[in-house]
mmCIF file of C-alpha atoms in Angstrom:
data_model
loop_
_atom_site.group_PDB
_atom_site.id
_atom_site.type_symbol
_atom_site.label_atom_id
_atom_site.label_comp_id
_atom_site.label_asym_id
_atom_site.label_seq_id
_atom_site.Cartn_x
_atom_site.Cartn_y
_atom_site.Cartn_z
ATOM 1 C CA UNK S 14 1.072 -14.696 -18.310
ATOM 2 C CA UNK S 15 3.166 -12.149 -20.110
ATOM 3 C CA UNK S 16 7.094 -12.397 -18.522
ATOM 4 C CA UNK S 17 8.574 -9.037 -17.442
ATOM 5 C CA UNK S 18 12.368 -8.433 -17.874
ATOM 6 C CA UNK S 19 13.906 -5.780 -16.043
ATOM 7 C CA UNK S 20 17.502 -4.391 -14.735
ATOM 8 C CA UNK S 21 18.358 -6.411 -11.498
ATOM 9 C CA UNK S 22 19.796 -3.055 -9.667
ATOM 10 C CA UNK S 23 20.140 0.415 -10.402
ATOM 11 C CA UNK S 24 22.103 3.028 -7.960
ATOM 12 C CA UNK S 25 20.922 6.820 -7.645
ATOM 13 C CA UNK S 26 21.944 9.871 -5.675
ATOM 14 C CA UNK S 27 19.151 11.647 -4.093
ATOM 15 C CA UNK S 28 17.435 14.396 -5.696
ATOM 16 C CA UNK S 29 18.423 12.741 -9.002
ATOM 17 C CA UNK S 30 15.191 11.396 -11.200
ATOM 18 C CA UNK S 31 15.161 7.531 -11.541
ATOM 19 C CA UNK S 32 13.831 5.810 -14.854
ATOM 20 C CA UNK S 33 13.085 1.992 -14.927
ATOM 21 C CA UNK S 34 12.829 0.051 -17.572
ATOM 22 C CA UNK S 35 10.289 -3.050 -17.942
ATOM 23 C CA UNK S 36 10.619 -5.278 -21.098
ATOM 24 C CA UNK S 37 7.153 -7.317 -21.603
ATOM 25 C CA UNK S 38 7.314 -8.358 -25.570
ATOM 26 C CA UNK S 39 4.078 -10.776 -25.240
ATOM 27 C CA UNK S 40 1.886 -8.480 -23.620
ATOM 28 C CA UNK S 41 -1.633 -9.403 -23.854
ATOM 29 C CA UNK S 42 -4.405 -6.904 -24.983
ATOM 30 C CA UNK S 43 -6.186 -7.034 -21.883
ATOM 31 C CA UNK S 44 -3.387 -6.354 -19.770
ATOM 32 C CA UNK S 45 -2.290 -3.854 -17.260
ATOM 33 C CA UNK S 46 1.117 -2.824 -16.200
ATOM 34 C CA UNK S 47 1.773 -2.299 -12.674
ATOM 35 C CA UNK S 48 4.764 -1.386 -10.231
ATOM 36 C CA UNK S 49 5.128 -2.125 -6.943
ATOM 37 C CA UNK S 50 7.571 -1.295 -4.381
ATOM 38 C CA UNK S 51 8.932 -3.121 -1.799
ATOM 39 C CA UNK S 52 11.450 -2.810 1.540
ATOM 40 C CA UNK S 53 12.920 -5.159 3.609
ATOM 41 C CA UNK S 54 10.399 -6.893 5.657
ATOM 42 C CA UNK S 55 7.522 -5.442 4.383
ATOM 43 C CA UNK S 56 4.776 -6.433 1.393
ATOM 44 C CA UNK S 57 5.043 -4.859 -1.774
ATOM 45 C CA UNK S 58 3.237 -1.549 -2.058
ATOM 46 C CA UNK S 59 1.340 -0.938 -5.210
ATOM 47 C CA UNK S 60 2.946 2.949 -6.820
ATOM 48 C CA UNK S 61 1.307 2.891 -10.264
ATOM 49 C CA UNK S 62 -0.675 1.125 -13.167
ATOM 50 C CA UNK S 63 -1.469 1.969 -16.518
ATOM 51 C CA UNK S 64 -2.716 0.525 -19.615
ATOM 52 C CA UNK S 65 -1.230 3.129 -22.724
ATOM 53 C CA UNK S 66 0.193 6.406 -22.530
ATOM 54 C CA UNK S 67 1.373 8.164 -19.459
ATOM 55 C CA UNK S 68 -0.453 8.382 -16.183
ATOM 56 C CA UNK S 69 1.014 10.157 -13.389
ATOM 57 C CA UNK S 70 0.332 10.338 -9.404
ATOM 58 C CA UNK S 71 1.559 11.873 -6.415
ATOM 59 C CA UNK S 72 4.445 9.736 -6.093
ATOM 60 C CA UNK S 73 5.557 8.667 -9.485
ATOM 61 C CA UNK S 74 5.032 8.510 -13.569
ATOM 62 C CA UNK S 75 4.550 5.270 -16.178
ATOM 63 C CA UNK S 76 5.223 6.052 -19.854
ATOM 64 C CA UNK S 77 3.744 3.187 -22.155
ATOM 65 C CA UNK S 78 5.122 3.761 -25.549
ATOM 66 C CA UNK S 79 2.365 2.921 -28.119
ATOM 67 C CA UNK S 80 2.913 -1.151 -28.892
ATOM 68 C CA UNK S 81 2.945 -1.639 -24.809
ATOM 69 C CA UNK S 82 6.268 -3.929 -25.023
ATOM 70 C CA UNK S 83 7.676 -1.817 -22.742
ATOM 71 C CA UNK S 84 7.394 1.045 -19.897
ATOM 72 C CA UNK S 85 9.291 2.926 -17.658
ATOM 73 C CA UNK S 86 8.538 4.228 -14.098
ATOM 74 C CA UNK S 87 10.153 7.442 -13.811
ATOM 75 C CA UNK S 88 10.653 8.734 -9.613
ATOM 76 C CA UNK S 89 11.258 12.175 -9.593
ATOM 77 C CA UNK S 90 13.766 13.596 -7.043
ATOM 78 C CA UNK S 91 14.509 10.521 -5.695
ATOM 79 C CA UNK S 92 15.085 10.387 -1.642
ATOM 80 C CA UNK S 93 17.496 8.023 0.433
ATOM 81 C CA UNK S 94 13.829 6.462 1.586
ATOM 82 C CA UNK S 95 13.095 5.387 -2.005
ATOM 83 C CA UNK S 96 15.852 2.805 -1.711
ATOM 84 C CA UNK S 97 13.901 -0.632 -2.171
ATOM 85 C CA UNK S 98 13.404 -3.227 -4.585
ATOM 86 C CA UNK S 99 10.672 -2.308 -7.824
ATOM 87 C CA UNK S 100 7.997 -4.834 -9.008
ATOM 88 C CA UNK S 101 7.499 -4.728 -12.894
ATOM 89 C CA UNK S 102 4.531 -6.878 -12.938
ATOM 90 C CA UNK S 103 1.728 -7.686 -16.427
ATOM 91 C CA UNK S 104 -1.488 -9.067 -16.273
ATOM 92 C CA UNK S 105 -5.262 -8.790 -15.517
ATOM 93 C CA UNK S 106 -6.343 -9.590 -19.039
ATOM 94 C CA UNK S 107 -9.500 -10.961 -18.610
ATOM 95 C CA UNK S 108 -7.896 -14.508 -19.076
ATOM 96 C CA UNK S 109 -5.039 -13.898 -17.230
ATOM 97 C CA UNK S 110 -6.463 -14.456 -13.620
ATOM 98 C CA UNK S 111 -5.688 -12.292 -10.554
ATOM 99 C CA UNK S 112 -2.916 -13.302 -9.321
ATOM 100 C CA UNK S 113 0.226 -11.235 -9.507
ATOM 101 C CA UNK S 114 3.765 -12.256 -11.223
ATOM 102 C CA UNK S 115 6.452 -11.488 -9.593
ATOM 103 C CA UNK S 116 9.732 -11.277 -10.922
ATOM 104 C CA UNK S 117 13.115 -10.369 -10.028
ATOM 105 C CA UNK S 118 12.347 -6.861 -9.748
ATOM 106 C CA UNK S 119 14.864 -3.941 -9.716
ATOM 107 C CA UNK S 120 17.251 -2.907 -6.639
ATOM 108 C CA UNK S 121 17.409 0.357 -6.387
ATOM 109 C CA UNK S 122 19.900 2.117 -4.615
ATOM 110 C CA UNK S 123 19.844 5.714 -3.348
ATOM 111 C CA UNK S 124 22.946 7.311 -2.015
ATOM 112 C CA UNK S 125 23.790 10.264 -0.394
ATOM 113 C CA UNK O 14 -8.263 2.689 7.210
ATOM 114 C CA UNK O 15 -6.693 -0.372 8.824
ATOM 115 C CA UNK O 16 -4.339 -2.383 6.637
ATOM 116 C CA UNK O 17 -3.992 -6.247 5.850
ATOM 117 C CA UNK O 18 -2.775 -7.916 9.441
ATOM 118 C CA UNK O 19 -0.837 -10.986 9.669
ATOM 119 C CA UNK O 20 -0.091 -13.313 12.642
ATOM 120 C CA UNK O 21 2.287 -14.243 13.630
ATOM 121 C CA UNK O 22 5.177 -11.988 12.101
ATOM 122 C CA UNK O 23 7.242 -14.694 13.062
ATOM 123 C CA UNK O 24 7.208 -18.281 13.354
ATOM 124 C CA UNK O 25 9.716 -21.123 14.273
ATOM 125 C CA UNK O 26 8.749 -24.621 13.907
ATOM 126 C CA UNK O 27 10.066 -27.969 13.575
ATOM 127 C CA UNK O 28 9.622 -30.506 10.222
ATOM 128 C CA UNK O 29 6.756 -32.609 10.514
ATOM 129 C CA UNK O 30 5.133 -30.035 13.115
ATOM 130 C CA UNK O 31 1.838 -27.633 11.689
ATOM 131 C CA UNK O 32 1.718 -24.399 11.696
ATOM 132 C CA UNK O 33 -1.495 -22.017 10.688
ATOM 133 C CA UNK O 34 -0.716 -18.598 9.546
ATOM 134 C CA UNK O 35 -3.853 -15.974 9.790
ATOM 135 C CA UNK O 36 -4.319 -13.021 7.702
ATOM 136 C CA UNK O 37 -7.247 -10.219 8.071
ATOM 137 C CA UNK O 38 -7.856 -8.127 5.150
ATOM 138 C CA UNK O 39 -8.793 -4.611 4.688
ATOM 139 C CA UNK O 40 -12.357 -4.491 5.493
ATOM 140 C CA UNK O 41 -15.119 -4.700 2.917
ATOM 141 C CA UNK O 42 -12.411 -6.138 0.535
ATOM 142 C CA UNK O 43 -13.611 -9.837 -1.010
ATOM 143 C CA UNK O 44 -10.629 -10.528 -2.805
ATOM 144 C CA UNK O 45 -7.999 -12.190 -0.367
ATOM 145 C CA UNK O 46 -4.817 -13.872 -2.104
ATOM 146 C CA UNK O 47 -1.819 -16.031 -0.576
ATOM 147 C CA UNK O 48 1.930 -15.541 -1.722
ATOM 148 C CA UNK O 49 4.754 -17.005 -0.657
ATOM 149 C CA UNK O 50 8.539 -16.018 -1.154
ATOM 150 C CA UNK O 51 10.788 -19.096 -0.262
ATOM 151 C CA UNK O 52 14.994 -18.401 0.215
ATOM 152 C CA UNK O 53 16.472 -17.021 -2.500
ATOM 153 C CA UNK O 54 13.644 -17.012 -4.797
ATOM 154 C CA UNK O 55 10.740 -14.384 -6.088
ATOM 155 C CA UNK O 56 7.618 -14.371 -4.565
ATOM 156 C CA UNK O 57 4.794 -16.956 -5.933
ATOM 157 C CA UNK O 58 1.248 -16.911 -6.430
ATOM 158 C CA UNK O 59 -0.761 -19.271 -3.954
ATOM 159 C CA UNK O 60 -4.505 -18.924 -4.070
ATOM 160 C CA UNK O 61 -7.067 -16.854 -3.963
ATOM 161 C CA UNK O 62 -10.293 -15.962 -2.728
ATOM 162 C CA UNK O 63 -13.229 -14.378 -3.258
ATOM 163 C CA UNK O 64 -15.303 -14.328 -0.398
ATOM 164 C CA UNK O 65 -15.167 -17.795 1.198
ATOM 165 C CA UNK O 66 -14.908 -19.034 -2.305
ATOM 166 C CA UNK O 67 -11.142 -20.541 -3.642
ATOM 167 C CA UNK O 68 -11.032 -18.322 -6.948
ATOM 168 C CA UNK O 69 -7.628 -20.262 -7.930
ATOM 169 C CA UNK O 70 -5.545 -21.957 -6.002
ATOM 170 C CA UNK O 71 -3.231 -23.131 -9.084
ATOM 171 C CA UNK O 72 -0.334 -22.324 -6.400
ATOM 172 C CA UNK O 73 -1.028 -24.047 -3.615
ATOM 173 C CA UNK O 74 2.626 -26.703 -3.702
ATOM 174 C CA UNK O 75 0.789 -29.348 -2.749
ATOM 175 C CA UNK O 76 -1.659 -31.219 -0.186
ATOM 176 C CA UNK O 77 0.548 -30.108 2.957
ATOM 177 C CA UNK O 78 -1.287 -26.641 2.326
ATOM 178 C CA UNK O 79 -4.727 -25.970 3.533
ATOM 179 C CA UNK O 80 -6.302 -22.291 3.003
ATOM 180 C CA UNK O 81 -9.606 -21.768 4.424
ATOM 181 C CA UNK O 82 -11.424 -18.097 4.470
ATOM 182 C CA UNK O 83 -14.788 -19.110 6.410
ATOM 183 C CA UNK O 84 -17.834 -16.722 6.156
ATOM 184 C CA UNK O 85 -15.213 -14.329 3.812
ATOM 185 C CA UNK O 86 -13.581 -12.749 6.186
ATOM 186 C CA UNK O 87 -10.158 -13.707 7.807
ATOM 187 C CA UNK O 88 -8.305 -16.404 5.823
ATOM 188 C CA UNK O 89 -5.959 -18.779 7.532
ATOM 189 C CA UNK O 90 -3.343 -21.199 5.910
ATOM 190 C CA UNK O 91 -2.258 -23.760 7.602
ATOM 191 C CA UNK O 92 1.403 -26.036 6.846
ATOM 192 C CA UNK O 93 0.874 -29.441 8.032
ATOM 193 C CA UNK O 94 3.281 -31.746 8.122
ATOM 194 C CA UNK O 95 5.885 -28.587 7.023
ATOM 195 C CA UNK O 96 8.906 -29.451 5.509
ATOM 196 C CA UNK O 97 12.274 -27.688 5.515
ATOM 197 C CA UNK O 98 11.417 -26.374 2.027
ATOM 198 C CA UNK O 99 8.502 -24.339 3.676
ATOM 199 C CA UNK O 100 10.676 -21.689 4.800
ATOM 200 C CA UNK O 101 9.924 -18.498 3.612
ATOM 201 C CA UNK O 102 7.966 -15.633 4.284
ATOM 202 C CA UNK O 103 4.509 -15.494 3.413
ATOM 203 C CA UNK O 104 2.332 -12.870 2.188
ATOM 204 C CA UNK O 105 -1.305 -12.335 2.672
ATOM 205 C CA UNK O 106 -3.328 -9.282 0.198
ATOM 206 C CA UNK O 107 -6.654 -8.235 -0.285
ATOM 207 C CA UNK O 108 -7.961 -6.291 -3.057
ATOM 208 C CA UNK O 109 -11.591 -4.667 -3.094
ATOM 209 C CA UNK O 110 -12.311 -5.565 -6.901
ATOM 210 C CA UNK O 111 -11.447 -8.610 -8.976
ATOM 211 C CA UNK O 112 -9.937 -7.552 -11.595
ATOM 212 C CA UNK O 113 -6.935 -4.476 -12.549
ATOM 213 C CA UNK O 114 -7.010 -3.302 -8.695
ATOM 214 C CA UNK O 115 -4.169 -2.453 -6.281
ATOM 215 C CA UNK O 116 -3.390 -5.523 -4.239
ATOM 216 C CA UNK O 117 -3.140 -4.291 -0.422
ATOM 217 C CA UNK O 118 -0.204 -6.087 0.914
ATOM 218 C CA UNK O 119 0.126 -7.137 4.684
ATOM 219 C CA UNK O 120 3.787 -7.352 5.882
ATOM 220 C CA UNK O 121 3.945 -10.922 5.965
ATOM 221 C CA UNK O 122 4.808 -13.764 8.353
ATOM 222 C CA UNK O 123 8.306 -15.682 7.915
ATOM 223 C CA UNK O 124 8.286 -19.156 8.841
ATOM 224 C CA UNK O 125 11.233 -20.815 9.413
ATOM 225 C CA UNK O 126 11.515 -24.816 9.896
ATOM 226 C CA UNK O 127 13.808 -26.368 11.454
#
């Protein structure tokens, strides 16, 4: 499974937009990138996935440049509610099994 | 649209004493996995199912873990004899396809032994 390096914390003020960074150099073909958020005592919540490109919902954006090594999440506007830890997570190749790979994800801070 | 349940949120045991955790997934979803996050450390893979079926369960720590998901519905996972390295919070999610689909999360149960 393809390993996922990204910052350990990052601090914002609100309104500000946020941009992520996920390193995954051994990407496999079939795989997906995925984020996930997560707050204290809760499970993660899935936010986005993508494959190449951009795709953008409601709540957030993914940029994929074209070799897929890397992609950011990019939260606009950021709120004091988006503080919580972010879940860089690779897989679902066809080989890769279902499970999900955690890592160390990002702390993001929001401040006032 | 009900979410992934867990019971109990909380649990307290002793070493040596068994424990099941339960987890109900969103309805109509076949895919039910098992994660675990023990102190300190980033959450792990356990097992999963689809349907009653164990999928992979190249997580499971060893033999003191027993997942069943009878008639592929609720799963339960039970601890038994736990040990102090058990401790952790454990998360149950269901997913409605197999493959490149949102994992539901429930909010987990923490189990602490003692």
């Amino acid at each position: 499974l393809a390993k996922t390096t990204q910052p350990i914390s990052m601090d914002s003020y609100e309104g500000q937009e946020v941009n992520i960074t996920c390193s995954h150099n051994n990407i496999a073909t079939n795989d997906y990138i995925t984020w996930y958020q997560q707050f204290p005592s809760q499970g993660p919540r899935f936010i986005i996935q993508g494959y190449k490109t951009k795709v953008t919902n409601e709540v957030a954006s993914l940029f994929i440049p074209a070799d897929r090594k890397s992609s950011t999440l990019s939260l606009p506007r950021v709120s004091l509610s988006d503080t919580a830890v972010y879940y860089c997570l690779v897989g679902w190749g066809s080989n890769a099994g279902n499970m999900l790979t955690f890592g160390g994800g990002t702390r993001l801070m929001v401040k006032p | 649209e009900a979410g992934v349940t867990q019971f109990p949120s909380h649990s307290v045991i002793e070493k040596g004493q068994t424990v099941t955790l339960r987890c109900d997934p969103i309805s109509g979803h076949d895919n039910l996995y098992w994660y675990r996050r023990v102190m300190g450390k980033e959450i792990k893979f356990l097992l999963h199912f689809v349907k009653e079926s164990k999928q992979d369960e190249s997580g499971m720590p060893n033999n003191r873990f027993l997942a069943e998901r009878t008639g592929g519905t609720y799963s339960t996972l039970k601890v038994q004899p736990a040990e102090l390295e058990d401790s952790g919070v454990y998360f149950c999610a269901s997913s409605r396809l197999r493959t490149a689909d949102e994992q539901y999360f429930g909010p987990g149960t923490r189990l602490t032994v003692t």
